[in-house]
Short mmCIF file of C-alpha atoms in Angstrom, two decimals:
data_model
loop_
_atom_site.label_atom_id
_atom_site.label_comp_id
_atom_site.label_asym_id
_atom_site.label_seq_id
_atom_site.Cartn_x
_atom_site.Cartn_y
_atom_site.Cartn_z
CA UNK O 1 15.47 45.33 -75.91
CA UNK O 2 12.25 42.92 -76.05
CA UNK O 3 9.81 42.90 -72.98
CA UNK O 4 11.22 39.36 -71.77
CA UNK O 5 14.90 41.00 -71.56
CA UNK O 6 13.71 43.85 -69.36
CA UNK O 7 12.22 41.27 -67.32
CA UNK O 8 15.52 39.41 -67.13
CA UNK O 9 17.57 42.26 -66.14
CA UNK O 10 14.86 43.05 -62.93
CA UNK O 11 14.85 39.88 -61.69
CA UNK O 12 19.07 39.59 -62.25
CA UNK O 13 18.91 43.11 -60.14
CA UNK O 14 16.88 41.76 -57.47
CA UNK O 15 18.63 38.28 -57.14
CA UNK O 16 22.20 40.14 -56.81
CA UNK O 17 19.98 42.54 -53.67
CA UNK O 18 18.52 39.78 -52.53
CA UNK O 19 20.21 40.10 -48.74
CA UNK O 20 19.66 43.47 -48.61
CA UNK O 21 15.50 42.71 -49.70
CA UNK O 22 15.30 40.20 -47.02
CA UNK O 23 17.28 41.98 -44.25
CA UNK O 24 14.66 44.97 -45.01
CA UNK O 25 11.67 42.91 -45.13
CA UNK O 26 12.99 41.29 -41.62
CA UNK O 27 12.99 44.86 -40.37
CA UNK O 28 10.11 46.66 -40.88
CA UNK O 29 8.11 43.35 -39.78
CA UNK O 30 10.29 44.13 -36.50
CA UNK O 31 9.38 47.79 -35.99
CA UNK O 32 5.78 46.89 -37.05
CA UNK O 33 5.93 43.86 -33.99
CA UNK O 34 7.58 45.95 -32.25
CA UNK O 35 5.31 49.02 -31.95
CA UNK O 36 2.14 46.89 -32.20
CA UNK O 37 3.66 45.04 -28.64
CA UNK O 38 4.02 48.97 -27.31
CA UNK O 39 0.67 50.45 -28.57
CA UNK O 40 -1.88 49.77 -25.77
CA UNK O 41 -4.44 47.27 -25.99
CA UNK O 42 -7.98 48.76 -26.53
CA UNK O 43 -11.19 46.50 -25.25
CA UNK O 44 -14.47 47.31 -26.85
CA UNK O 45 -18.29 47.15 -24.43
CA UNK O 46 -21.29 46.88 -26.44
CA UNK O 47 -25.17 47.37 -25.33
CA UNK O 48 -28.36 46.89 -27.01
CA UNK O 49 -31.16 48.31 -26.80
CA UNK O 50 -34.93 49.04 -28.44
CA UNK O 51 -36.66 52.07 -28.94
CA UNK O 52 -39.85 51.23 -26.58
CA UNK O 53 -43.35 52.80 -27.92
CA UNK O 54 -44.38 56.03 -26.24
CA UNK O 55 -47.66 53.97 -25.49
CA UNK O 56 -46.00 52.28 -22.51
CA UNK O 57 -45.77 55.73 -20.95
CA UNK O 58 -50.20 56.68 -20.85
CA UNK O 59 -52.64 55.12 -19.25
CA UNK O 60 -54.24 52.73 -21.55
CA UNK O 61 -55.74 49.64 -21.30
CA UNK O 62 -52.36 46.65 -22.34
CA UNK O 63 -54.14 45.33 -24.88
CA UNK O 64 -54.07 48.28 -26.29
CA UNK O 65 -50.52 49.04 -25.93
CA UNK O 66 -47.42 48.74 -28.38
CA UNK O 67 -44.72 47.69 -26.83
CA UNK O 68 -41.63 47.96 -29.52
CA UNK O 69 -41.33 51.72 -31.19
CA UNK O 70 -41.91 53.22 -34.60
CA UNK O 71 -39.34 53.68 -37.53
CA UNK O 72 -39.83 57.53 -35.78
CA UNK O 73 -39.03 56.47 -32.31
CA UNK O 74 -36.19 54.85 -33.30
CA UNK O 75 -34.78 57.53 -35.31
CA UNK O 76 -35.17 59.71 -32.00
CA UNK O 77 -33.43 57.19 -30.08
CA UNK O 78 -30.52 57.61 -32.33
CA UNK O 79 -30.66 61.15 -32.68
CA UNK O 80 -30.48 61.28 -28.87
CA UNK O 81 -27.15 58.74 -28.67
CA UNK O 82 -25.59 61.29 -31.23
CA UNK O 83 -26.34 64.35 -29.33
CA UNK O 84 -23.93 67.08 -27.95
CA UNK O 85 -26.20 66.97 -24.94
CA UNK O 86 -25.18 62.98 -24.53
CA UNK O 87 -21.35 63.77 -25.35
CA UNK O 88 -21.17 66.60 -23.01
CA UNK O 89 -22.87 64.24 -20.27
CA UNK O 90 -20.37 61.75 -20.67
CA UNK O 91 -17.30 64.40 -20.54
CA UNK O 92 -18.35 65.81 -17.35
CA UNK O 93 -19.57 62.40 -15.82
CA UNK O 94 -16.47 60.50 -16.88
CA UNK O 95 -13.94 62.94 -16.01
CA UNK O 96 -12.79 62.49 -19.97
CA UNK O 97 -10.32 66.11 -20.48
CA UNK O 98 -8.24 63.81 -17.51
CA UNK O 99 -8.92 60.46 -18.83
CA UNK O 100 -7.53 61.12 -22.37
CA UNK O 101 -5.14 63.30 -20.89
CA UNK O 102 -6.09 66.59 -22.88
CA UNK O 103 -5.97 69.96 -21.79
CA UNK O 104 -9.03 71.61 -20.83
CA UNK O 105 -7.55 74.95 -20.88
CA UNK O 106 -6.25 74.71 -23.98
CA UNK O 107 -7.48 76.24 -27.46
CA UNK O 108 -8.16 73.22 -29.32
CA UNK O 109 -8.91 71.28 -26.39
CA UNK O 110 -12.38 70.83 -26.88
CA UNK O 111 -11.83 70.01 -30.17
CA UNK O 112 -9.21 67.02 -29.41
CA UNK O 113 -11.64 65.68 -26.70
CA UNK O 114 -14.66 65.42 -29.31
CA UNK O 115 -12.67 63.71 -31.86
CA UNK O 116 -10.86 61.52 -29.44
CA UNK O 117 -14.32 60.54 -27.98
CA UNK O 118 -15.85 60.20 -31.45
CA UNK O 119 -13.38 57.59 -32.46
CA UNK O 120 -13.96 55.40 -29.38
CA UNK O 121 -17.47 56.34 -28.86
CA UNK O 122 -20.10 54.74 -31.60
CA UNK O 123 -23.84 54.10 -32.43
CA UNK O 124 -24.96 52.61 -35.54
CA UNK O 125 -28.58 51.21 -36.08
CA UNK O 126 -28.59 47.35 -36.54
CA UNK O 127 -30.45 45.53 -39.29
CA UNK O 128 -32.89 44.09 -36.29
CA UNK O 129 -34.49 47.60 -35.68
CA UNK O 130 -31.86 48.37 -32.48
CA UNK O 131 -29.28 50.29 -31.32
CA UNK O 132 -25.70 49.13 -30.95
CA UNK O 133 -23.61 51.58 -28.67
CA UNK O 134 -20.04 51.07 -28.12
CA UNK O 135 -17.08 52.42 -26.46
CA UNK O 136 -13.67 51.67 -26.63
CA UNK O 137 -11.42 51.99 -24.01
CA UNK O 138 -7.89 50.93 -22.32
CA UNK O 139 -9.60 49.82 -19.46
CA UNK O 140 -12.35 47.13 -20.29
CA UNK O 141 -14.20 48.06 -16.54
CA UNK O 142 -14.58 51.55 -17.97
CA UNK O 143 -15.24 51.09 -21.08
CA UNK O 144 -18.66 48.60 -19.85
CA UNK O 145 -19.16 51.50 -17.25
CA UNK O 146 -19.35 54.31 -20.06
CA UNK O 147 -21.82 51.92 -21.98
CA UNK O 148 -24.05 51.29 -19.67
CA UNK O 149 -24.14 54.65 -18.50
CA UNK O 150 -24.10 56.15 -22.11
CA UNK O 151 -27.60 54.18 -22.38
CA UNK O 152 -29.33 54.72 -19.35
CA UNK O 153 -28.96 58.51 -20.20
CA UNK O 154 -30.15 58.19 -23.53
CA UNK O 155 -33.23 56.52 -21.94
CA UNK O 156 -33.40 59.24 -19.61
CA UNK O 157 -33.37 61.58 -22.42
CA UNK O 158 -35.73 60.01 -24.39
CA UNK O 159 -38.40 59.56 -21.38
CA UNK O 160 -37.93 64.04 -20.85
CA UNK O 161 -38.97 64.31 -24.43
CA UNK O 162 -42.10 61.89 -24.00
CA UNK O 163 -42.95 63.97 -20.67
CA UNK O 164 -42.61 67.34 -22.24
CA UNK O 165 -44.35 66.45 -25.27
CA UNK O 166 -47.14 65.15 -23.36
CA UNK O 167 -47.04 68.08 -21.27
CA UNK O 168 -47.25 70.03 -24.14
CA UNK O 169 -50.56 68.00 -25.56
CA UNK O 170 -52.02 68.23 -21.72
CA UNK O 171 -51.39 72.41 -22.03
CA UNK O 172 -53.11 72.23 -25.42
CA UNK O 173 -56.10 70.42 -23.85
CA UNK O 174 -56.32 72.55 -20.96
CA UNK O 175 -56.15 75.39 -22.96
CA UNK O 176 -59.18 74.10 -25.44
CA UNK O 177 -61.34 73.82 -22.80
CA UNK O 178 -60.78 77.18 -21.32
CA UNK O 179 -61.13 78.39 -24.44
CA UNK O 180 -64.58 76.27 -24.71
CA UNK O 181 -65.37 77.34 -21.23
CA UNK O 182 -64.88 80.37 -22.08
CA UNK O 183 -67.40 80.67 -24.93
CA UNK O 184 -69.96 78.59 -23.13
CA UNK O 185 -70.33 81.51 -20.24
CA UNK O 186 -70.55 83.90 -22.95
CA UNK O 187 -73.77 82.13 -24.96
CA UNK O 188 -75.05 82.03 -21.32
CA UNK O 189 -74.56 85.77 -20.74
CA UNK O 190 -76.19 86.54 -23.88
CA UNK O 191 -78.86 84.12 -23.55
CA UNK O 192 -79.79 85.91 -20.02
CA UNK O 193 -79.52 89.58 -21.59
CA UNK O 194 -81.67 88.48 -24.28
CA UNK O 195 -83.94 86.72 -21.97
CA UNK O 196 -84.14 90.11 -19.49
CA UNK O 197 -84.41 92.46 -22.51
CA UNK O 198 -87.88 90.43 -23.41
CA UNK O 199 -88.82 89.50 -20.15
CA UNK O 200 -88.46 85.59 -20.49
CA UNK O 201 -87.67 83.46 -17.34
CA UNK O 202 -90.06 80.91 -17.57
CA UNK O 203 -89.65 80.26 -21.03
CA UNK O 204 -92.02 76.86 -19.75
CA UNK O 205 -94.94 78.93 -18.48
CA UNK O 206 -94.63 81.56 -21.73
CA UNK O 207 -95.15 79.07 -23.79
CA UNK O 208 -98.24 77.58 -21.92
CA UNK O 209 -99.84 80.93 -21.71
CA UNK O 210 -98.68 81.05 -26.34
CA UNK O 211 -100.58 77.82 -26.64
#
């Protein structure tokens, strides 16, 4: 039997099932209508947003001031939208163990709830240097609510990093000049012992009187 019999006899088997191929194929695109028409209807919010330079936060002259962030700032910005600390922000502000209807008491329920939010809940740098955050949600209202909020608490987050690590080069300041302080009174105090052990005050007058 040649290759162009074969052929024959498989399209001869599927002629003689043809009603049964079509009455399948009518099916399944029924059950797939039909359970797309039952699945609910997901709506997706979007926001954009910049990573701003930490210059806008210290008190420089505007001309000297960058207003867009670094490839560094950026990163941070991202790293922050990622977080745990952002996820677990949104769980307890959102209500989000009753809102996807998972149980908070149970043993993998904190587990379900993270990848449940981590399929609906995205952030992906765009080509432009920003941040695209998006959630997904049954209800369009709170999925734009989530957004918004998702954003304004990764500003939040990224301002208490700014803060503490200018804190943190204030301390380091404060600290150097102690430090300088410090050193200063103690060239004094051995300037004056020196001065008392060889009886010079007036070290104007001593040399006069040396001249």
């Amino acid at each position: 039997m040649n290759q162009n019999e074969s052929l024959l006899d498989i399209f001869v088997l599927l002629y003689k099932k043809r009603r049964r191929i079509l009455i399948a194929s009518f099916l399944v695109a029924f059950i797939t209508a039909a359970v797309s028409l039952l699945l609910p209807n997901y709506y997706e919010a979007n926001t954009l947003f910049y990573a701003a330079s930490p210059d806008l936060a210290q008190p420089v002259s505007i001309d000297d001031r960058k207003i867009y962030g670094s490839d560094s700032d950026l990163d941070r910005l991202f790293s922050i939208a990622q977080s745990n600390e952002l996820k677990s922000y949104l769980i307890s502000e959102f209500d989000l163990y009753d809102h996807y209807e998972i149980d908070s008491t149970s043993k993998k329920g904190k587990e379900k709830l993270l990848l449940k939010l981590g399929k609906l809940y995205n952030t992906k740098k765009t080509r432009y240097d920003a941040i695209d955050l998006a959630v997904e949600d049954t209800d369009p209202a709170f999925a734009a609510d989530m957004a918004n909020q998702a954003r304004a608490r990764v500003n939040d987050l990224a301002m208490k990093l700014i803060r503490n690590s200018q804190k943190a080069v204030i301390a380091g300041l404060k600290k150097s000049v102690a430090d300088k302080t410090t050193y200063l009174k103690f060239l004094n105090d051995s300037l004056y012992n020196l001065r008392k052990r060889h009886n010079i005050f007036n070290t104007a007058s001593q040399g006069e009187a040396y001249g």
